[in-house]
CSV table of C-alpha atoms in Angstrom, one decimal:
chain,number,residue,atom,x,y,z
A,226,MET,CA,232.0,12.0,222.1
A,227,MET,CA,229.9,11.7,224.9
A,228,ARG,CA,226.6,11.2,224.8
A,229,PRO,CA,224.8,14.6,226.3
A,230,SER,CA,222.4,13.0,228.7
A,231,LEU,CA,225.8,11.1,230.2
A,232,ILE,CA,228.0,14.0,230.2
A,233,ALA,CA,226.3,15.8,232.7
A,234,LEU,CA,228.5,18.1,233.0
A,235,ALA,CA,231.1,15.8,234.1
A,236,LEU,CA,230.2,18.0,237.3
A,237,ALA,CA,229.0,14.4,238.6
A,238,LEU,CA,229.1,13.2,242.0
A,239,GLY,CA,227.5,10.4,243.7
A,240,ALA,CA,224.2,11.7,245.7
A,241,PRO,CA,220.4,9.7,246.0
A,242,ALA,CA,217.1,12.0,245.4
A,243,TYR,CA,217.4,14.8,247.2
A,244,ALA,CA,221.1,14.4,248.4
A,245,GLN,CA,223.1,17.5,249.0
A,246,GLU,CA,226.1,17.8,246.6
A,247,ALA,CA,228.6,21.2,248.0
A,248,GLY,CA,227.1,23.5,244.9
A,249,ASP,CA,225.4,22.8,242.5
A,250,VAL,CA,226.6,19.4,241.1
A,251,PRO,CA,224.5,16.1,240.2
A,252,ALA,CA,225.0,12.7,241.2
A,253,LYS,CA,226.6,10.5,238.2
A,254,ASP,CA,224.7,7.8,239.8
A,255,ALA,CA,221.2,9.6,241.1
A,256,LYS,CA,218.6,7.9,240.0
A,257,PRO,CA,214.7,8.8,239.3
A,258,ASP,CA,212.2,7.8,241.2
A,259,ALA,CA,209.1,4.9,240.1
A,260,ALA,CA,206.5,7.3,239.5
A,261,LYS,CA,203.6,7.0,242.3
A,262,PRO,CA,200.7,9.1,241.7
A,263,ASP,CA,199.4,10.6,244.9
A,264,LYS,CA,196.0,12.0,245.1
A,265,ASP,CA,197.0,14.1,248.4
A,266,ALA,CA,200.3,15.2,246.8
A,267,ALA,CA,200.5,19.2,247.5
A,268,LYS,CA,200.0,21.3,244.0
A,269,ALA,CA,202.2,24.4,242.4
A,270,SER,CA,199.0,26.9,242.3
A,271,VAL,CA,198.6,28.7,239.3
A,272,GLU,CA,198.1,31.9,241.3
A,273,GLU,CA,201.2,34.3,242.2
A,274,ASP,CA,201.5,34.8,246.0
A,275,GLU,CA,204.1,37.5,247.4
A,276,GLN,CA,204.9,37.4,251.9
A,277,PRO,CA,206.8,40.6,252.0
A,278,GLN,CA,208.7,41.7,255.1
A,279,ARG,CA,210.5,44.4,256.9
A,280,ARG,CA,214.5,43.4,257.7
A,281,SER,CA,217.2,45.5,258.2
A,282,ILE,CA,221.2,44.5,259.1
A,283,PRO,CA,224.0,45.9,259.9
A,284,LEU,CA,226.5,46.7,257.2
A,285,ARG,CA,229.8,49.2,257.9
A,286,GLY,CA,228.4,51.1,260.6
A,287,HIS,CA,225.2,51.5,259.3
A,288,SER,CA,222.4,50.1,259.0
A,289,LEU,CA,221.5,48.7,256.0
A,290,ALA,CA,217.2,48.3,255.9
A,291,TYR,CA,215.5,46.6,252.9
A,292,THR,CA,212.3,44.3,251.8
A,293,VAL,CA,212.8,40.6,250.9
A,294,THR,CA,209.6,39.1,249.1
A,295,PRO,CA,209.6,35.2,248.7
A,296,GLY,CA,206.9,34.0,246.7
A,297,HIS,CA,206.2,32.2,243.3
A,298,LEU,CA,205.7,34.2,240.2
A,299,THR,CA,203.4,31.9,236.9
A,300,ILE,CA,204.7,31.9,233.7
A,301,ARG,CA,203.0,30.7,230.7
A,302,ASN,CA,203.3,29.5,227.2
A,303,ASP,CA,203.2,31.5,223.7
A,304,LYS,CA,199.0,30.6,223.9
A,305,GLY,CA,198.8,31.8,228.0
A,306,GLU,CA,198.6,28.5,229.4
A,307,PRO,CA,200.7,28.4,233.3
A,308,THR,CA,203.1,26.2,232.7
A,309,ALA,CA,205.6,26.7,235.7
A,310,SER,CA,205.3,28.0,239.3
A,311,MET,CA,208.8,29.9,240.0
A,312,PHE,CA,209.8,30.5,243.2
A,313,TYR,CA,212.2,33.2,244.3
A,314,THR,CA,213.5,35.2,246.8
A,315,ALA,CA,214.0,38.7,246.0
A,316,TYR,CA,215.7,41.8,248.6
A,317,THR,CA,214.7,45.2,247.1
A,318,VAL,CA,216.4,48.5,248.8
A,319,PRO,CA,213.5,51.9,248.5
A,320,SER,CA,215.5,54.4,246.0
A,321,ALA,CA,214.7,57.8,245.4
A,322,GLY,CA,215.8,59.2,242.5
A,323,ARG,CA,217.8,56.8,240.0
A,324,ALA,CA,216.3,52.9,239.6
A,325,ARG,CA,218.3,50.6,241.5
A,326,PRO,CA,220.0,48.0,239.3
A,327,VAL,CA,217.8,44.2,239.7
A,328,THR,CA,220.2,41.4,239.6
A,329,PHE,CA,218.4,37.9,239.0
A,330,LEU,CA,221.0,34.8,240.2
A,331,PHE,CA,220.2,31.1,239.8
A,332,ASN,CA,222.6,28.1,240.2
A,333,GLY,CA,223.3,25.3,238.5
A,334,GLY,CA,223.1,21.3,238.5
A,335,PRO,CA,221.4,21.5,235.8
A,336,GLY,CA,218.9,20.7,238.8
A,337,SER,CA,220.0,22.7,241.7
A,338,SER,CA,217.7,24.9,243.9
A,339,THR,CA,219.5,28.3,244.2
A,340,MET,CA,219.7,27.6,247.9
A,341,TRP,CA,223.4,27.9,247.6
A,342,LEU,CA,224.3,31.3,246.4
A,343,HIS,CA,220.8,32.5,248.8
A,344,MET,CA,222.3,31.3,251.6
A,345,GLY,CA,226.2,31.5,250.7
A,346,SER,CA,227.3,34.3,248.9
A,347,PHE,CA,226.0,37.9,248.4
A,348,GLY,CA,221.8,38.0,250.1
A,349,PRO,CA,222.0,40.1,253.4
A,350,ILE,CA,221.8,36.4,255.6
A,351,LYS,CA,224.7,34.1,255.2
A,352,VAL,CA,225.8,30.7,256.6
A,353,ASP,CA,228.3,30.2,258.4
A,354,ALA,CA,230.6,28.1,256.2
A,355,SER,CA,233.9,30.0,257.0
A,356,VAL,CA,236.0,27.2,257.7
A,357,PRO,CA,237.1,24.2,255.0
A,358,GLU,CA,236.1,21.7,257.5
A,359,THR,CA,232.9,20.0,258.7
A,360,ILE,CA,230.7,22.3,259.9
A,361,ALA,CA,229.0,21.7,263.8
A,362,GLY,CA,225.9,19.9,263.9
A,363,PRO,CA,222.7,22.1,265.1
A,364,PRO,CA,222.1,25.0,266.2
A,365,PHE,CA,223.8,25.7,262.4
A,366,ARG,CA,224.7,29.9,262.3
A,367,TYR,CA,223.7,32.0,259.9
A,368,GLY,CA,223.6,35.9,259.7
A,369,ALA,CA,224.0,39.8,258.6
A,370,ASN,CA,226.3,39.3,255.7
A,371,PRO,CA,229.3,41.4,255.9
A,372,ASP,CA,229.8,41.0,251.8
A,373,THR,CA,225.9,41.3,251.1
A,374,LEU,CA,225.9,42.8,247.5
A,375,LEU,CA,222.2,43.9,248.4
A,376,ASP,CA,224.0,48.0,249.0
A,377,VAL,CA,224.8,47.7,245.6
A,378,THR,CA,221.4,46.0,243.9
A,379,ASP,CA,218.8,44.6,244.6
A,380,LEU,CA,218.3,40.8,244.6
A,381,VAL,CA,216.2,38.2,242.4
A,382,PHE,CA,217.3,34.6,243.8
A,383,ILE,CA,215.1,32.3,241.2
A,384,ASP,CA,215.0,28.6,242.2
A,385,ALA,CA,215.2,26.5,238.4
A,386,PRO,CA,211.9,24.5,237.5
A,387,THR,CA,211.3,21.7,239.7
A,388,THR,CA,214.2,22.3,242.4
A,389,GLY,CA,213.4,24.7,245.4
A,390,LEU,CA,209.6,25.6,245.6
A,391,SER,CA,208.9,26.4,242.0
A,392,ARG,CA,207.0,23.8,239.8
A,393,GLU,CA,205.5,22.8,236.6
A,394,ILE,CA,201.6,23.6,236.7
A,395,GLY,CA,198.8,23.4,233.8
A,396,LYS,CA,199.6,20.6,231.0
A,397,ALA,CA,202.9,20.6,231.8
A,398,GLU,CA,205.6,18.0,233.5
A,399,PRO,CA,208.8,17.8,234.7
A,400,LYS,CA,210.9,17.2,231.4
A,401,ASP,CA,208.8,19.8,229.7
A,402,PHE,CA,212.2,21.9,231.7
A,403,PHE,CA,214.5,19.4,231.5
A,404,GLY,CA,216.6,20.6,228.7
A,405,VAL,CA,219.5,23.8,227.7
A,406,ASP,CA,216.6,25.8,225.6
A,407,LYS,CA,213.5,24.5,227.7
A,408,ASP,CA,215.3,25.7,230.8
A,409,ALA,CA,216.6,29.2,229.3
A,410,ASP,CA,213.3,29.7,227.8
A,411,ALA,CA,211.4,30.1,231.8
A,412,PHE,CA,214.5,31.9,232.8
A,413,THR,CA,213.5,34.1,230.2
A,414,ARG,CA,209.6,33.7,230.4
A,415,THR,CA,210.6,34.2,234.7
A,416,ILE,CA,212.6,37.3,234.0
A,417,GLN,CA,210.0,39.2,232.1
A,418,ARG,CA,207.5,38.5,234.1
A,419,TYR,CA,209.4,40.1,237.6
A,420,LEU,CA,210.2,43.0,235.4
A,421,SER,CA,206.2,43.3,234.5
A,422,LYS,CA,204.9,42.2,238.0
A,423,TYR,CA,207.3,44.9,239.6
A,424,GLY,CA,208.0,47.2,237.4
A,425,ARG,CA,211.4,47.0,236.3
A,426,TRP,CA,212.0,47.6,232.7
A,427,ASN,CA,213.8,50.3,233.0
A,428,SER,CA,216.2,49.4,235.6
A,429,PRO,CA,219.8,48.1,234.9
A,430,LYS,CA,219.8,44.8,234.8
A,431,PHE,CA,222.6,42.0,236.1
A,432,ILE,CA,223.0,38.5,235.7
A,433,ILE,CA,224.4,36.2,238.1
A,434,GLY,CA,224.8,32.3,237.6
A,435,GLU,CA,226.9,29.8,239.2
A,436,SER,CA,228.7,26.5,237.9
A,437,TYR,CA,225.4,25.4,235.4
A,438,GLY,CA,224.3,29.0,235.9
A,439,THR,CA,227.3,30.2,233.6
A,440,THR,CA,225.5,27.7,231.1
A,441,ARG,CA,222.0,28.9,232.1
A,442,ALA,CA,223.5,32.3,231.8
A,443,GLY,CA,225.3,32.0,228.7
A,444,ALA,CA,222.3,31.2,226.9
A,445,LEU,CA,220.6,33.6,228.7
A,446,SER,CA,222.3,36.8,227.2
A,447,LYS,CA,221.2,35.7,223.8
A,448,SER,CA,217.6,34.9,224.5
A,449,LEU,CA,216.7,38.3,227.0
A,450,SER,CA,218.2,40.2,223.9
A,451,ASP,CA,215.8,38.7,221.7
A,452,ALA,CA,213.4,39.3,224.1
A,453,GLY,CA,213.5,42.9,224.4
A,454,VAL,CA,216.0,42.6,228.1
A,455,GLN,CA,219.0,44.7,227.5
A,456,LEU,CA,221.1,43.2,229.9
A,457,ASN,CA,224.0,45.5,232.0
A,458,GLY,CA,226.3,42.9,232.5
A,459,ILE,CA,226.4,39.3,233.6
A,460,VAL,CA,228.4,38.0,236.0
A,461,LEU,CA,229.7,34.2,235.6
A,462,VAL,CA,230.4,32.3,239.1
A,463,SER,CA,232.7,29.0,238.2
A,464,THR,CA,232.2,29.0,234.5
A,465,VAL,CA,231.1,26.3,232.3
A,466,LEU,CA,230.2,27.3,229.0
A,467,ASN,CA,231.1,24.8,226.2
A,468,ILE,CA,229.7,21.6,227.6
A,469,GLY,CA,231.4,19.0,224.7
A,470,LEU,CA,234.7,20.2,227.0
A,471,PHE,CA,233.9,17.6,229.1
A,472,GLY,CA,234.7,14.8,227.2
A,473,GLY,CA,237.7,13.7,228.7
A,474,ASP,CA,239.6,14.9,225.5
A,475,ASP,CA,243.0,16.8,225.1
A,476,GLN,CA,241.5,20.1,225.8
A,477,THR,CA,239.8,19.1,228.6
A,478,LEU,CA,243.3,17.4,230.3
A,479,VAL,CA,244.8,20.7,229.7
A,480,ASN,CA,241.9,23.2,231.1
A,481,PHE,CA,242.2,21.1,234.6
A,482,LEU,CA,246.2,20.9,234.8
A,483,PRO,CA,246.7,24.4,236.7
A,484,THR,CA,243.7,23.5,239.1
A,485,TYR,CA,246.2,20.3,239.8
A,486,ALA,CA,249.2,22.5,240.0
A,487,ALA,CA,247.5,25.0,242.6
A,488,ASP,CA,245.9,21.8,244.9
A,489,ALA,CA,249.4,20.4,245.2
A,490,TRP,CA,250.2,23.7,245.8
A,491,TYR,CA,248.1,24.0,248.9
A,492,HIS,CA,248.8,21.1,250.4
A,493,GLY,CA,252.2,21.3,250.9
A,494,LYS,CA,253.1,19.4,247.8
A,495,VAL,CA,255.0,21.7,245.6
A,496,ARG,CA,258.7,22.2,247.3
A,497,PRO,CA,260.2,25.1,247.3
A,498,LYS,CA,256.9,27.0,247.6
A,499,PRO,CA,256.6,30.0,245.7
A,500,GLU,CA,253.6,32.6,245.5
A,501,LEU,CA,250.4,31.2,244.3
A,502,MET,CA,249.4,33.3,241.4
A,503,SER,CA,253.2,32.9,239.6
A,504,PHE,CA,253.3,28.8,239.9
A,505,VAL,CA,249.5,28.9,238.9
A,506,ALA,CA,250.9,31.0,235.8
A,507,GLU,CA,253.9,28.4,235.3
A,508,ALA,CA,251.2,25.7,235.6
A,509,LYS,CA,249.2,27.2,232.2
A,510,ALA,CA,252.4,28.1,230.4
A,511,PHE,CA,253.3,24.3,230.8
A,512,ALA,CA,249.4,23.2,229.8
A,513,SER,CA,249.0,25.2,226.8
A,514,GLY,CA,252.3,24.6,226.0
A,515,PRO,CA,254.4,21.2,225.9
A,516,TYR,CA,251.8,19.7,227.8
A,517,ALA,CA,249.5,20.7,225.2
A,518,ALA,CA,252.0,19.6,222.1
A,519,ALA,CA,252.6,16.0,224.0
A,520,LEU,CA,249.1,15.4,224.0
A,521,GLN,CA,247.8,16.3,220.4
A,522,LYS,CA,251.4,13.9,218.8
A,523,GLY,CA,249.5,11.0,220.5
A,524,GLY,CA,251.3,8.0,219.6
A,525,ALA,CA,253.9,9.8,217.6
A,526,LEU,CA,255.6,11.0,221.3
A,527,SER,CA,258.6,9.7,221.8
A,528,GLU,CA,259.2,7.7,225.1
A,529,GLN,CA,261.8,10.5,225.6
A,530,GLU,CA,259.6,13.2,225.2
A,531,LYS,CA,257.1,11.3,227.4
A,532,GLN,CA,259.2,10.5,230.3
A,533,SER,CA,260.2,14.9,229.7
A,534,VAL,CA,256.8,15.8,229.7
A,535,ALA,CA,256.0,13.4,232.4
A,536,GLN,CA,258.9,15.0,234.9
A,537,GLN,CA,257.9,18.5,234.2
A,538,MET,CA,254.3,17.4,234.9
A,539,ALA,CA,254.8,15.6,238.1
A,540,ARG,CA,257.1,18.8,239.3
A,541,LEU,CA,253.6,20.9,239.1
A,542,THR,CA,250.9,18.5,240.0
A,543,GLY,CA,252.3,16.7,242.8
A,544,LEU,CA,252.5,13.4,241.5
A,545,SER,CA,255.1,10.9,240.6
A,546,THR,CA,256.7,11.0,237.5
A,547,ASP,CA,255.3,7.4,237.3
A,548,TYR,CA,252.3,7.7,238.4
A,549,VAL,CA,252.0,10.2,235.5
A,550,MET,CA,254.2,8.3,233.4
A,551,ARG,CA,251.6,5.0,233.3
A,552,SER,CA,249.2,7.0,233.2
A,553,ASN,CA,250.2,7.6,229.9
A,554,LEU,CA,250.3,11.6,230.8
A,555,ARG,CA,246.6,11.8,230.8
A,556,VAL,CA,245.3,12.1,234.4
A,557,PRO,CA,241.5,12.8,235.1
A,558,PRO,CA,240.5,14.7,237.9
A,559,ASN,CA,238.4,11.7,239.4
A,560,HIS,CA,241.8,10.2,239.4
A,561,PHE,CA,243.8,13.6,240.9
A,562,GLN,CA,241.4,13.6,243.6
A,563,ARG,CA,242.3,10.0,245.1
A,564,GLU,CA,245.8,10.4,244.2
A,565,LEU,CA,247.4,13.6,245.5
A,566,LEU,CA,246.8,12.4,249.4
A,567,ARG,CA,247.5,8.7,248.9
A,568,ASP,CA,250.7,8.7,250.7
A,569,ARG,CA,248.5,10.6,254.2
A,570,ARG,CA,245.3,8.3,253.2
A,571,GLN,CA,243.3,10.8,252.8
A,572,ILE,CA,241.0,12.4,249.4
A,573,ILE,CA,240.6,16.2,248.3
A,574,GLY,CA,237.4,17.8,247.3
A,575,ARG,CA,236.2,18.2,244.3
A,576,ILE,CA,234.2,21.2,244.2
A,577,ASP,CA,236.8,22.8,246.7
A,578,SER,CA,240.0,20.7,246.9
A,579,ARG,CA,241.2,22.5,250.7
A,580,PHE,CA,238.4,19.9,251.4
A,581,VAL,CA,239.9,16.3,252.7
A,582,GLY,CA,238.6,13.2,253.6
A,583,THR,CA,239.6,9.3,254.1
A,584,GLU,CA,238.0,6.3,252.3
A,585,PRO,CA,237.8,2.7,253.6
A,586,ASP,CA,241.0,1.9,251.6
A,587,ALA,CA,244.1,3.4,250.0
A,588,ALA,CA,244.2,1.5,246.5
A,589,GLY,CA,241.4,3.1,244.9
A,590,ASP,CA,241.2,5.1,241.7
A,591,SER,CA,238.3,7.8,242.4
A,592,PRO,CA,236.6,9.0,245.4
A,593,SER,CA,233.2,7.9,246.7
A,594,TYR,CA,232.3,11.2,247.6
A,595,ASP,CA,233.0,15.1,247.6
A,596,PRO,CA,234.3,15.9,250.8
A,597,GLN,CA,233.2,19.7,251.3
A,598,ALA,CA,229.4,18.4,250.2
A,599,SER,CA,229.9,16.1,253.3
A,600,ALA,CA,230.8,19.1,255.6
A,601,ILE,CA,228.3,22.0,254.3
A,602,SER,CA,225.3,20.8,252.7
A,603,GLY,CA,223.4,20.1,256.3
A,604,ALA,CA,224.1,23.3,257.5
A,605,PHE,CA,222.9,25.4,254.5
A,606,VAL,CA,219.7,22.7,253.9
A,607,GLY,CA,219.0,23.3,258.0
A,608,ALA,CA,219.7,27.2,258.0
A,609,PHE,CA,217.9,28.2,254.3
A,610,ASN,CA,214.8,25.9,256.0
A,611,ASP,CA,214.9,27.7,259.2
A,612,TYR,CA,215.4,31.5,257.4
A,613,LEU,CA,212.4,30.6,255.0
A,614,TYR,CA,209.3,28.9,257.2
A,615,ARG,CA,210.6,30.2,260.8
A,616,ASP,CA,212.7,33.2,260.3
A,617,LEU,CA,210.5,35.1,257.5
A,618,GLY,CA,207.2,32.3,258.0
A,619,TYR,CA,206.8,32.1,254.4
A,620,LYS,CA,203.7,29.2,253.9
A,621,THR,CA,203.7,27.0,251.6
A,622,ALA,CA,201.9,23.0,251.6
A,623,LEU,CA,205.5,22.4,249.1
A,624,THR,CA,208.5,20.6,249.8
A,625,PHE,CA,212.1,22.6,249.4
A,626,ARG,CA,213.5,20.4,247.3
A,627,PRO,CA,217.7,21.6,247.3
A,628,ASN,CA,218.0,19.4,244.1
A,629,ASN,CA,215.7,17.3,241.9
A,630,TYR,CA,219.2,15.3,240.5
A,631,ALA,CA,217.2,11.9,241.0
A,632,GLY,CA,214.1,13.5,239.0
A,633,ILE,CA,215.9,14.5,236.1
A,634,GLY,CA,217.8,11.8,236.1
A,635,ASN,CA,219.8,11.0,232.6
A,636,ASP,CA,216.8,12.9,230.6
A,637,TRP,CA,218.4,16.6,230.3
A,638,ASN,CA,218.7,17.5,226.6
A,639,PHE,CA,222.2,19.8,226.2
A,640,GLN,CA,221.4,20.0,222.4
A,641,HIS,CA,220.9,23.7,221.8
A,642,ASN,CA,220.0,25.7,219.0
A,643,ALA,CA,223.0,28.2,218.9
A,644,PRO,CA,222.5,31.0,216.9
A,645,GLU,CA,225.0,29.5,213.8
A,646,GLY,CA,222.6,26.6,214.1
A,647,GLN,CA,222.1,23.2,215.9
A,648,GLN,CA,224.3,22.2,218.3
A,649,PHE,CA,224.6,18.4,219.1
A,650,VAL,CA,226.0,19.6,222.9
A,651,ALA,CA,226.0,22.9,223.7
A,652,ASN,CA,228.4,25.6,223.9
A,653,VAL,CA,226.6,28.4,224.9
A,654,ALA,CA,229.9,30.4,224.3
A,655,SER,CA,228.7,31.6,220.8
A,656,ASP,CA,225.4,33.0,222.5
A,657,LEU,CA,227.2,35.2,224.3
A,658,ALA,CA,229.2,36.3,222.3
A,659,GLN,CA,226.4,37.1,220.1
A,660,ALA,CA,225.1,39.3,222.8
A,661,MET,CA,228.2,41.3,223.2
A,662,ARG,CA,228.0,41.4,219.1
A,663,GLU,CA,224.3,43.2,218.8
A,664,ASN,CA,225.1,44.7,222.7
A,665,PRO,CA,228.5,46.3,222.5
A,666,ARG,CA,227.7,47.9,226.2
A,667,LEU,CA,227.1,44.2,227.2
A,668,LYS,CA,230.1,44.4,229.8
A,669,LEU,CA,231.4,40.2,231.4
A,670,LEU,CA,233.0,39.2,235.0
A,671,ASN,CA,233.8,36.0,235.1
A,672,VAL,CA,235.2,34.8,238.8
A,673,ALA,CA,237.1,32.2,240.0
A,674,GLY,CA,238.5,29.9,242.3
A,675,VAL,CA,242.0,28.0,242.0
A,676,TYR,CA,241.1,25.1,244.4
A,677,ASP,CA,238.1,24.2,241.8
A,678,LEU,CA,238.0,20.4,239.8
A,679,ALA,CA,234.4,20.7,238.8
A,680,THR,CA,234.5,23.9,236.4
A,681,PRO,CA,238.2,24.7,236.1
A,682,PHE,CA,239.2,28.2,235.9
A,683,PHE,CA,241.7,27.8,232.4
A,684,GLY,CA,238.8,26.0,230.0
A,685,ALA,CA,236.7,29.6,231.9
A,686,GLU,CA,239.9,31.5,229.7
A,687,TYR,CA,239.7,29.0,227.1
A,688,ASP,CA,235.9,29.1,226.2
A,689,LEU,CA,235.6,33.1,226.8
A,690,GLY,CA,239.3,33.5,224.5
A,691,HIS,CA,237.8,31.6,222.0
A,692,MET,CA,234.4,33.6,220.9
A,693,ALA,CA,236.0,35.3,217.9
A,694,LEU,CA,235.7,38.9,219.7
A,695,GLU,CA,236.8,42.4,218.1
A,696,PRO,CA,239.3,43.9,220.2
A,697,GLN,CA,236.7,46.6,221.9
A,698,ILE,CA,234.2,44.0,223.1
A,699,VAL,CA,237.3,41.5,224.4
A,700,ALA,CA,238.0,44.9,226.8
A,701,ASN,CA,234.4,44.5,228.3
A,702,ILE,CA,235.5,41.0,230.1
A,703,ARG,CA,237.1,40.5,233.4
A,704,TYR,CA,238.8,37.9,234.7
A,705,ALA,CA,239.2,37.1,238.9
A,706,TYR,CA,240.6,34.5,240.8
A,707,TYR,CA,240.7,33.5,244.0
A,708,PRO,CA,242.1,30.8,246.8
A,709,ALA,CA,239.0,29.0,247.5
A,710,GLY,CA,236.6,26.7,245.5
A,711,HIS,CA,233.6,26.1,243.6
A,712,MET,CA,232.5,28.5,246.1
A,713,MET,CA,234.7,31.0,247.2
A,714,TYR,CA,232.0,33.3,248.6
A,715,ILE,CA,231.8,30.9,252.1
A,716,ASP,CA,235.7,32.0,252.5
A,717,PRO,CA,235.6,35.3,254.6
A,718,PRO,CA,239.0,36.9,252.4
A,719,SER,CA,237.9,35.6,249.4
A,720,ALA,CA,234.6,36.6,250.1
A,721,ARG,CA,235.3,40.2,250.5
A,722,GLN,CA,237.8,40.6,247.9
A,723,LEU,CA,234.6,39.5,246.1
A,724,LYS,CA,232.2,41.1,246.5
A,725,ALA,CA,234.4,44.9,246.0
A,726,ASP,CA,235.0,43.1,242.2
A,727,ILE,CA,231.8,42.7,241.7
A,728,ALA,CA,230.6,46.0,243.0
A,729,SER,CA,233.7,47.8,241.1
A,730,PHE,CA,232.4,45.8,238.1
A,731,TYR,CA,228.6,46.8,238.5
A,732,ALA,CA,230.0,51.0,238.3
A,733,THR,CA,231.2,50.4,235.2
A,734,ALA,CA,228.7,48.4,234.0
A,735,GLU,CA,225.4,50.4,234.5
C-alpha cells in the first residue's frame, strides 16, 4: 500500500504553488517553497472581524434579501491559546419564528480553499462555467445564482487552515493543521465558535463537503457529535471516505470501471448508444461481478477467461480488447484519460471527463494536465477576488490563497484515530457509521457526477455500503447522480436538479 503522505487521495495532478486545479484536488508533484522569513509579511490577527453587507438577488420572480458577512473566527486550543484565524463567508436571511437551518460548507484537497463551492454551487452569486469549454478571458461573468440554497438554509463557507484567508496564529505552525485529525479538530472548533458567536446552537445544522471535504465531513460527523453539536444532515459531494481504496488495488479498479463506461458513452465510443444510466448499471454489474472475480483470481485466471473479460471490458469502456489485454485487465484512471480518445489525439479531463485537451504527442501513457483545470480555474480565481475585494469591499492585508498544495507538499498525515482505533490510512466511513448509530435521525445525501475520474461514484457506493448499519439506519441514506463531473453544480441542468434534490433532502432532515 502507498504511504499516506504519497497517496494524496490519488486526487493528484500537476500544479505549482498556488496554481489552480479545477475543483479541490492537489498536485502530485507540488513541492513546498523554501522558508524565507519576511519581517514585513502580513500576519493574521487574533482579533475576530466581520464586515457585513446587505444584498439581494432575484429568485424565481421574487427578491431574496440577505446579509453577506465575510470575516475571521479565532479558534483556540484546550488551554485557551489562539491557534488559527479561520476565514468564512456567511449568507443569512432574517427569519421570523422558527430558526432557519445553518449549513457549513467546505472544499477539500487537502489544501484547497472553499472558493469552488462558494462561487460555483449554492451561494447567491455564481461564476458562469456553463459549458465544458475554456471560459473566455476577463472580464469574467458572475451573477445571481438561480440554484442557490439560500432560500432553504443559511450558508457558511469556511476555508481550511492555511488556505484562502485562513491562517495559523499565536504559537501554531502550518503543520499543526496538516492531518486528518488535526484538520477535523480545527473545523470542529470553527463550527462551535460560529454557533456561539452568532447564537445558532438551536438551529438545524447541516454540513456539505466536496471531495476531500467528504473525508472531512465523515470525520466531523463523529467529532462534532462528541463536542455536543448534533447534526440534522450531511451532504457528500463527490465522495471519498476510505483513502486506502486509492492505492491502486483490485477494488480501486472495480470502483473506476463504471466511470470509464460513462466517459466512453459521453464521447461516442459506445455503439449503439443506450440510455446512459441503464448503461452505467450494466457496467456496475460487470465491474462487481465478472471483472472483480477475474482480478481476484490473479495469476490463476486462464487465458480464455482473461480474453472473455477483456472483450466485455472493451465493449463497455471504449478501449480496444488488445489494449485491455496488454494492460493485464488493469487500466488505471490516468492511462484511461490518455487512451480513450488517442485516435483523436485528445485527452479527457479527470475532474470532469467532458472536457478534452491535447498533448504534444499521441504516444504518452498519462496526461500532463487536466483540461478542466485550465478551462475554468482562471475564471474562478479572478471572479472570487473581484467579488470579495471590489464588490463586497472586504479589507485585509492578507493575500487570498486558492490552495496551499505546495505548502503542504507530502506533509499531510493520513493516519486517523477512528472509533475502533488507530488507522494507518483513514477510512472515515467508520466515523460516519458510528455517528449514524449514535444519532439514528442523522440523514445523509450522497451526490455524484458520473463523469468524475477523481472520486468515482461506484467507490462511494462501496464505502457507504460497507458501514455495517442496520436497515432502519441505511434508510437514512440517499443517492443522486448527475450527467456531469466532480463539480456537477457547474452544469446548469445538473445544478437545477441538485438544488431540488438537496431541498427535498433538507425537508426530511429537519
